[in-house]
C-alpha cells in the first residue's frame, strides 16, 4: 500500500536551453512552427487513411497508430515548452509534472510498440506475401492495436504512483523543458530505489522492442537477398525504407542521450538539453514527411488535393 506524502516543495522548475535565454522568443517561434507542422502532418495522414478506401490496408492502419502516438507526444510536451520559451514561466506543480511524465512515457512506449508491429507487418508482407491479407485481417489489426495500447498504459501506469510516494524537500530544478520519470525521481530526498528498478525495467522493454525490430530486419534481409533479380530486390526492400527511417528517427536520439548521460557526464548541458528536445520534437515532425515522400499512394493523394485547391 502506498502512503502519499505531501511534497514540501510546491513547485518544480523546468530548464530551457542554458545560455540561450535572450533568444527564447526566436526559439519559441521555431518550436511553434515545428509543432504546427507536426500536428498538421499527422492529422493529414489520419484524415486520408480514414477517408480514402485505397488506404484501408494493414500497413496504413499501423501508420495511423504511429500518427496517433506522434500526436500524443506533441500534445504532451507542447504546454511546458511553450510556457518556458514563449512566456518565460518555467514553474510547474508536482502533480502537473507527474501527469505530464506519465503521458510522455506512455506515448513513447506506444510509439516503440507501433514501430515493432510495423516491422512484423513488413516481415509478413515480404516473407509471406500470399498470406498477408489473411494473417493481418481488420479484426486482428484492431486486437493488436488495442493490446499494445493497453500494454503501453499499464507499463507506465506505476510511474505516477511511485513518484507520488516520494518526498521532495531540497532540490526542485529539472534538467529539461518537460518532465521525465528519471529526472523527477532524482529530486527526491527519500528512498527512490523502487523508481530506479522499475524505470530500468521499462527501459529494458524498449530495448526488447528494438531487438525484435532488428531480428525482423535480419529475416527480411535474408528473404530479399534470396531474390534473383537485383531490380526486384531493390523494389521489395524499398517498401521498408520509410519504416527504417521512422525507427532511426525515434531510437537514435534516445540511444544518443543515454550514451551521453552514461559515458559523457561532463558534456555540455546544452547538448544534453538539445538531444532531449530532439527526442520529442523530431519524430512527430519527420514521420509524416518521410511517409508522404516515400509512400506513392499518400503522396499522390496529397498532391491531388493541393492541385484541386489551385484549380
C-alpha positions as a Markdown table, in Angstrom:
| # | Residue | x | y | z |
|---|---|---|---|---|
| 1 | Unk | 0.0 | 0.0 | 0.0 |
| 2 | Unk | 1.4 | 3.4 | -1.0 |
| 3 | Unk | 1.5 | 6.3 | 1.5 |
| 4 | Unk | 1.2 | 9.5 | -0.4 |
| 5 | Unk | 3.3 | 12.3 | 1.1 |
| 6 | Unk | 2.6 | 15.9 | 0.8 |
| 7 | Unk | 5.6 | 17.4 | -1.0 |
| 8 | Unk | 7.5 | 20.1 | 0.9 |
| 9 | Unk | 8.3 | 21.7 | -2.4 |
| 10 | Unk | 5.3 | 23.1 | -4.1 |
| 11 | Unk | 6.9 | 24.0 | -7.5 |
| 12 | Unk | 9.4 | 22.4 | -9.8 |
| 13 | Unk | 11.3 | 24.5 | -12.3 |
| 14 | Unk | 11.9 | 23.2 | -15.8 |
| 15 | Unk | 15.1 | 24.2 | -17.8 |
| 16 | Unk | 15.2 | 25.8 | -21.2 |
| 17 | Unk | 18.4 | 26.0 | -23.2 |
| 18 | Unk | 21.2 | 27.2 | -20.9 |
| 19 | Unk | 22.8 | 30.4 | -22.0 |
| 20 | Unk | 20.2 | 31.0 | -24.8 |
| 21 | Unk | 17.6 | 32.9 | -22.6 |
| 22 | Unk | 17.9 | 36.1 | -24.7 |
| 23 | Unk | 16.9 | 34.1 | -27.8 |
| 24 | Unk | 13.8 | 32.5 | -26.2 |
| 25 | Unk | 11.3 | 34.4 | -28.3 |
| 26 | Unk | 13.0 | 33.1 | -31.5 |
| 27 | Unk | 13.3 | 29.6 | -30.1 |
| 28 | Unk | 9.6 | 29.7 | -29.2 |
| 29 | Unk | 8.7 | 30.7 | -32.8 |
| 30 | Unk | 10.8 | 27.7 | -34.2 |
| 31 | Unk | 9.1 | 25.4 | -31.7 |
| 32 | Unk | 5.6 | 26.6 | -32.6 |
| 33 | Unk | 6.4 | 26.0 | -36.3 |
| 34 | Unk | 7.7 | 22.5 | -35.6 |
| 35 | Unk | 4.6 | 21.7 | -33.5 |
| 36 | Unk | 2.3 | 23.2 | -36.2 |
| 37 | Unk | 3.9 | 21.2 | -39.0 |
| 38 | Unk | 3.8 | 18.0 | -36.8 |
| 39 | Unk | 0.2 | 18.4 | -35.9 |
| 40 | Unk | -0.8 | 19.3 | -39.5 |
| 41 | Unk | 1.2 | 16.4 | -40.9 |
| 42 | Unk | -0.1 | 13.7 | -38.6 |
| 43 | Unk | -3.7 | 14.9 | -38.8 |
| 44 | Unk | -3.4 | 14.9 | -42.6 |
| 45 | Unk | -2.2 | 11.2 | -42.6 |
| 46 | Unk | -5.1 | 10.3 | -40.2 |
| 47 | Unk | -7.6 | 12.1 | -42.4 |
| 48 | Unk | -6.5 | 10.4 | -45.7 |
| 49 | Unk | -6.3 | 6.9 | -44.1 |
| 50 | Unk | -9.9 | 7.4 | -42.7 |
| 51 | Unk | -11.5 | 8.8 | -45.8 |
| 52 | Unk | -9.6 | 7.0 | -48.7 |
| 53 | Unk | -10.7 | 3.4 | -49.2 |
| 54 | Unk | -7.4 | 2.7 | -51.1 |
| 55 | Unk | -5.5 | 3.2 | -47.9 |
| 56 | Unk | -7.6 | 0.7 | -45.9 |
| 57 | Unk | -4.7 | -1.7 | -45.7 |
| 58 | Unk | -2.8 | -3.1 | -42.7 |
| 59 | Unk | 0.3 | -1.0 | -43.4 |
| 60 | Unk | -1.7 | 2.2 | -43.3 |
| 61 | Unk | -3.7 | 1.2 | -40.3 |
| 62 | Unk | -0.4 | 0.8 | -38.5 |
| 63 | Unk | 0.8 | 4.1 | -39.9 |
| 64 | Unk | -2.4 | 5.7 | -38.3 |
| 65 | Unk | -1.4 | 4.3 | -34.9 |
| 66 | Unk | 2.1 | 5.8 | -35.4 |
| 67 | Unk | 0.4 | 9.2 | -36.2 |
| 68 | Unk | -1.7 | 8.9 | -33.0 |
| 69 | Unk | 1.3 | 8.3 | -30.8 |
| 70 | Unk | 3.2 | 11.2 | -32.5 |
| 71 | Unk | 0.2 | 13.5 | -31.8 |
| 72 | Unk | 0.2 | 12.3 | -28.2 |
| 73 | Unk | 3.9 | 13.1 | -27.8 |
| 74 | Unk | 3.5 | 16.5 | -29.3 |
| 75 | Unk | 0.4 | 17.5 | -27.2 |
| 76 | Unk | 2.0 | 16.1 | -24.1 |
| 77 | Unk | 5.2 | 18.2 | -24.3 |
| 78 | Unk | 3.8 | 21.4 | -26.0 |
| 79 | Unk | 2.3 | 23.2 | -22.9 |
| 80 | Unk | 5.6 | 23.3 | -20.9 |
| 81 | Unk | 7.9 | 24.0 | -23.8 |
| 82 | Unk | 5.8 | 27.0 | -24.9 |
| 83 | Unk | 5.5 | 28.3 | -21.3 |
| 84 | Unk | 9.3 | 28.3 | -20.9 |
| 85 | Unk | 10.3 | 29.7 | -24.3 |
| 86 | Unk | 7.3 | 31.9 | -25.0 |
| 87 | Unk | 6.2 | 33.2 | -21.6 |
| 88 | Unk | 9.4 | 32.6 | -19.6 |
| 89 | Unk | 7.4 | 30.6 | -17.0 |
| 90 | Unk | 9.4 | 27.5 | -16.0 |
| 91 | Unk | 7.4 | 26.7 | -12.9 |
| 92 | Unk | 5.2 | 23.6 | -12.8 |
| 93 | Unk | 3.3 | 22.0 | -9.9 |
| 94 | Unk | 4.4 | 18.4 | -8.9 |
| 95 | Unk | 1.0 | 17.0 | -9.8 |
| 96 | Unk | 1.1 | 18.6 | -13.3 |
| 97 | Unk | 4.7 | 17.4 | -13.8 |
| 98 | Unk | 3.9 | 13.8 | -12.8 |
| 99 | Unk | 0.8 | 13.8 | -15.1 |
| 100 | Unk | 3.0 | 15.1 | -18.0 |
| 101 | Unk | 5.7 | 12.5 | -17.5 |
| 102 | Unk | 3.0 | 9.7 | -17.5 |
| 103 | Unk | 1.7 | 10.9 | -20.9 |
| 104 | Unk | 5.2 | 11.4 | -22.4 |
| 105 | Unk | 6.4 | 7.9 | -21.3 |
| 106 | Unk | 3.0 | 6.3 | -22.3 |
| 107 | Unk | 3.1 | 7.7 | -25.8 |
| 108 | Unk | 6.8 | 6.9 | -26.1 |
| 109 | Unk | 6.1 | 3.3 | -25.2 |
| 110 | Unk | 3.2 | 3.3 | -27.6 |
| 111 | Unk | 5.4 | 4.6 | -30.4 |
| 112 | Unk | 8.0 | 1.9 | -29.7 |
| 113 | Unk | 5.3 | -0.8 | -29.8 |
| 114 | Unk | 3.9 | 0.5 | -33.1 |
| 115 | Unk | 7.3 | 0.5 | -34.7 |
| 116 | Unk | 7.7 | -3.1 | -33.6 |
| 117 | Unk | 4.3 | -4.0 | -35.0 |
| 118 | Unk | 5.2 | -2.3 | -38.3 |
| 119 | Unk | 8.4 | -4.3 | -38.5 |
| 120 | Unk | 6.3 | -7.5 | -38.2 |
| 121 | Unk | 4.0 | -6.1 | -40.9 |
| 122 | Unk | 6.9 | -5.6 | -43.3 |
| 123 | Unk | 8.3 | -9.1 | -42.4 |
| 124 | Unk | 4.9 | -10.8 | -43.3 |
| 125 | Unk | 4.5 | -8.7 | -46.5 |
| 126 | Unk | 7.9 | -9.7 | -47.8 |
| 127 | Unk | 8.4 | -13.2 | -46.4 |
| 128 | Unk | 4.8 | -14.5 | -46.7 |
| 129 | Unk | 3.1 | -12.2 | -49.2 |
| 130 | Unk | 0.4 | -14.7 | -50.3 |
| 131 | Unk | -1.0 | -14.9 | -46.8 |
| 132 | Unk | -0.5 | -11.3 | -45.9 |
| 133 | Unk | -4.2 | -10.2 | -46.0 |
| 134 | Unk | -5.4 | -13.4 | -44.4 |
| 135 | Unk | -2.9 | -13.0 | -41.5 |
| 136 | Unk | -3.5 | -9.3 | -40.9 |
| 137 | Unk | -7.3 | -9.1 | -41.0 |
| 138 | Unk | -9.1 | -5.9 | -39.8 |
| 139 | Unk | -10.2 | -7.7 | -36.7 |
| 140 | Unk | -6.7 | -8.9 | -35.9 |
| 141 | Unk | -5.3 | -5.5 | -36.5 |
| 142 | Unk | -7.8 | -3.9 | -34.1 |
| 143 | Unk | -7.0 | -6.5 | -31.5 |
| 144 | Unk | -3.2 | -5.9 | -31.9 |
| 145 | Unk | -3.7 | -2.1 | -31.7 |
| 146 | Unk | -5.8 | -2.4 | -28.5 |
| 147 | Unk | -3.5 | -4.9 | -26.9 |
| 148 | Unk | -0.3 | -2.8 | -27.5 |
| 149 | Unk | -2.1 | 0.4 | -26.4 |
| 150 | Unk | -3.1 | -1.3 | -23.1 |
| 151 | Unk | 0.4 | -2.6 | -22.7 |
| 152 | Unk | 1.8 | 1.0 | -23.0 |
| 153 | Unk | -0.7 | 2.3 | -20.5 |
| 154 | Unk | -0.2 | -0.5 | -18.0 |
| 155 | Unk | 3.6 | -0.3 | -18.4 |
| 156 | Unk | 3.8 | 3.4 | -17.5 |
| 157 | Unk | 0.8 | 3.5 | -15.0 |
| 158 | Unk | 3.0 | 2.8 | -11.9 |
| 159 | Unk | 5.2 | 5.8 | -12.7 |
| 160 | Unk | 2.8 | 8.5 | -11.1 |
| 161 | Unk | 2.2 | 6.3 | -8.0 |
| 162 | Unk | 5.9 | 5.6 | -7.4 |
| 163 | Unk | 6.7 | 9.3 | -7.8 |
| 164 | Unk | 3.8 | 10.5 | -5.6 |
| 165 | Unk | 5.1 | 8.4 | -2.7 |
| 166 | Unk | 8.4 | 10.2 | -2.7 |
| 167 | Unk | 9.3 | 13.3 | -0.7 |
| 168 | Unk | 10.7 | 16.4 | -2.4 |
| 169 | Unk | 12.3 | 18.8 | 0.1 |
| 170 | Unk | 15.6 | 20.1 | -1.2 |
| 171 | Unk | 16.1 | 20.2 | -5.0 |
| 172 | Unk | 13.4 | 21.5 | -7.4 |
| 173 | Unk | 15.2 | 22.2 | -10.7 |
| 174 | Unk | 14.6 | 19.7 | -13.5 |
| 175 | Unk | 17.1 | 19.1 | -16.3 |
| 176 | Unk | 14.7 | 19.5 | -19.3 |
| 177 | Unk | 11.9 | 21.6 | -20.6 |
| 178 | Unk | 9.4 | 18.8 | -19.8 |
| 179 | Unk | 9.1 | 16.2 | -17.1 |
| 180 | Unk | 10.6 | 12.7 | -17.3 |
| 181 | Unk | 10.4 | 10.0 | -14.7 |
| 182 | Unk | 14.2 | 9.6 | -14.2 |
| 183 | Unk | 14.5 | 13.4 | -13.9 |
| 184 | Unk | 11.8 | 13.9 | -11.3 |
| 185 | Unk | 12.9 | 10.9 | -9.1 |
| 186 | Unk | 16.4 | 12.4 | -8.8 |
| 187 | Unk | 14.9 | 15.4 | -6.9 |
| 188 | Unk | 13.5 | 13.2 | -4.2 |
| 189 | Unk | 15.0 | 13.3 | -0.7 |
| 190 | Unk | 13.5 | 9.9 | 0.2 |
| 191 | Unk | 14.5 | 6.4 | -0.9 |
| 192 | Unk | 13.8 | 6.1 | -4.7 |
| 193 | Unk | 15.1 | 2.5 | -5.2 |
| 194 | Unk | 11.7 | 1.3 | -6.4 |
| 195 | Unk | 11.6 | 4.1 | -9.0 |
| 196 | Unk | 15.2 | 3.2 | -10.2 |
| 197 | Unk | 14.4 | -0.5 | -10.5 |
| 198 | Unk | 11.0 | 0.0 | -12.3 |
| 199 | Unk | 12.5 | 2.7 | -14.6 |
| 200 | Unk | 15.2 | 0.2 | -15.6 |
| 201 | Unk | 12.5 | -2.4 | -16.3 |
| 202 | Unk | 10.6 | -0.1 | -18.6 |
| 203 | Unk | 13.8 | 0.9 | -20.4 |
| 204 | Unk | 14.6 | -2.8 | -20.9 |
| 205 | Unk | 11.2 | -3.3 | -22.6 |
| 206 | Unk | 12.1 | -0.6 | -25.1 |
| 207 | Unk | 15.4 | -2.3 | -25.8 |
| 208 | Unk | 13.5 | -5.6 | -26.3 |
| 209 | Unk | 11.3 | -3.8 | -28.9 |
| 210 | Unk | 14.4 | -2.6 | -30.7 |
| 211 | Unk | 15.9 | -6.1 | -30.5 |
| 212 | Unk | 12.8 | -7.7 | -32.1 |
| 213 | Unk | 12.8 | -5.0 | -34.8 |
| 214 | Unk | 16.4 | -5.8 | -35.6 |
| 215 | Unk | 15.7 | -9.5 | -35.7 |
| 216 | Unk | 12.8 | -8.9 | -38.1 |
| 217 | Unk | 15.1 | -7.0 | -40.5 |
| 218 | Unk | 17.7 | -9.7 | -40.4 |
| 219 | Unk | 15.0 | -12.1 | -41.6 |
| 220 | Unk | 13.7 | -9.6 | -44.2 |
| 221 | Unk | 17.3 | -9.0 | -45.5 |
| 222 | Unk | 17.7 | -12.8 | -45.8 |
| 223 | Unk | 14.5 | -13.0 | -47.8 |
| 224 | Unk | 15.4 | -10.0 | -50.0 |
| 225 | Unk | 18.9 | -11.4 | -50.8 |
| 226 | Unk | 17.3 | -14.7 | -51.9 |
| 227 | Unk | 15.5 | -12.9 | -54.8 |
| 228 | Unk | 17.4 | -13.4 | -58.0 |
| 229 | Unk | 16.6 | -10.1 | -59.8 |
| 230 | Unk | 18.5 | -7.1 | -58.4 |
| 231 | Unk | 15.8 | -4.8 | -59.6 |
| 232 | Unk | 13.2 | -6.8 | -57.7 |
| 233 | Unk | 15.4 | -6.8 | -54.6 |
| 234 | Unk | 15.6 | -3.0 | -54.6 |
| 235 | Unk | 11.8 | -2.7 | -55.2 |
| 236 | Unk | 11.0 | -5.1 | -52.3 |
| 237 | Unk | 13.5 | -3.5 | -49.9 |
| 238 | Unk | 12.3 | 0.0 | -50.9 |
| 239 | Unk | 9.0 | -0.8 | -49.2 |
| 240 | Unk | 10.9 | -0.9 | -45.9 |
| 241 | Unk | 12.7 | 2.5 | -46.2 |
| 242 | Unk | 10.0 | 4.6 | -44.6 |
| 243 | Unk | 9.8 | 2.3 | -41.6 |
| 244 | Unk | 13.6 | 2.1 | -41.2 |
| 245 | Unk | 13.7 | 5.9 | -41.2 |
| 246 | Unk | 11.0 | 6.1 | -38.6 |
| 247 | Unk | 12.9 | 3.6 | -36.4 |
| 248 | Unk | 16.1 | 5.6 | -36.7 |
| 249 | Unk | 14.3 | 8.9 | -36.1 |
| 250 | Unk | 12.8 | 7.6 | -32.9 |
| 251 | Unk | 15.7 | 5.5 | -31.4 |
| 252 | Unk | 18.8 | 7.4 | -32.4 |
| 253 | Unk | 18.1 | 10.4 | -30.1 |
| 254 | Unk | 17.1 | 8.1 | -27.2 |
| 255 | Unk | 20.3 | 6.0 | -27.5 |
| 256 | Unk | 22.5 | 9.1 | -28.1 |
| 257 | Unk | 21.0 | 10.7 | -24.9 |
| 258 | Unk | 21.6 | 7.5 | -22.9 |
| 259 | Unk | 25.2 | 7.3 | -24.1 |
| 260 | Unk | 25.8 | 11.0 | -23.3 |
| 261 | Unk | 24.4 | 10.6 | -19.7 |
| 262 | Unk | 26.4 | 7.3 | -19.2 |
| 263 | Unk | 29.8 | 8.0 | -20.8 |
| 264 | Unk | 30.0 | 11.8 | -21.3 |
| 265 | Unk | 28.7 | 13.1 | -18.0 |
| 266 | Unk | 30.9 | 16.2 | -18.4 |
| 267 | Unk | 29.5 | 17.1 | -21.8 |
| 268 | Unk | 27.9 | 20.4 | -22.3 |
| 269 | Unk | 24.4 | 20.9 | -20.7 |
| 270 | Unk | 23.3 | 22.5 | -24.0 |
| 271 | Unk | 24.0 | 19.3 | -25.9 |
| 272 | Unk | 22.0 | 17.2 | -23.3 |
| 273 | Unk | 19.0 | 19.6 | -23.4 |
| 274 | Unk | 19.0 | 19.8 | -27.2 |
| 275 | Unk | 19.2 | 16.0 | -27.6 |
| 276 | Unk | 16.3 | 15.6 | -25.1 |
| 277 | Unk | 14.3 | 18.2 | -27.1 |
| 278 | Unk | 15.1 | 16.4 | -30.4 |
| 279 | Unk | 13.7 | 13.2 | -28.9 |
| 280 | Unk | 10.2 | 14.8 | -28.6 |
| 281 | Unk | 10.3 | 17.3 | -31.5 |
| 282 | Unk | 11.8 | 15.4 | -34.4 |
| 283 | Unk | 9.8 | 12.1 | -34.6 |
| 284 | Unk | 6.3 | 13.8 | -34.8 |
| 285 | Unk | 7.7 | 16.3 | -37.3 |
| 286 | Unk | 9.6 | 13.9 | -39.6 |
| 287 | Unk | 7.5 | 10.8 | -39.7 |
| 288 | Unk | 4.6 | 12.4 | -41.7 |
| 289 | Unk | 7.2 | 13.9 | -44.1 |
| 290 | Unk | 9.0 | 10.6 | -44.6 |
| 291 | Unk | 5.8 | 8.7 | -45.3 |
| 292 | Unk | 4.4 | 11.4 | -47.6 |
| 293 | Unk | 7.7 | 11.4 | -49.6 |
| 294 | Unk | 8.2 | 7.6 | -49.7 |
| 295 | Unk | 4.5 | 6.4 | -50.0 |
| 296 | Unk | 3.3 | 6.9 | -53.5 |
| 297 | Unk | -0.3 | 6.5 | -52.6 |
| 298 | Unk | -0.2 | 9.1 | -49.8 |
| 299 | Unk | 1.9 | 11.5 | -51.9 |
| 300 | Unk | -0.5 | 11.3 | -54.9 |
| 301 | Unk | -3.5 | 11.9 | -52.6 |
| 302 | Unk | -1.8 | 15.0 | -51.0 |
| 303 | Unk | -0.7 | 16.4 | -54.4 |
| 304 | Unk | -4.2 | 15.6 | -55.8 |
| 305 | Unk | -5.9 | 17.6 | -53.1 |
| 306 | Unk | -3.4 | 20.5 | -53.5 |
| 307 | Unk | -4.0 | 20.6 | -57.3 |
| 308 | Unk | -7.8 | 20.6 | -56.8 |
| 309 | Unk | -7.5 | 23.7 | -54.5 |
| 310 | Unk | -5.3 | 25.5 | -57.0 |
| 311 | Unk | -7.8 | 24.8 | -59.8 |
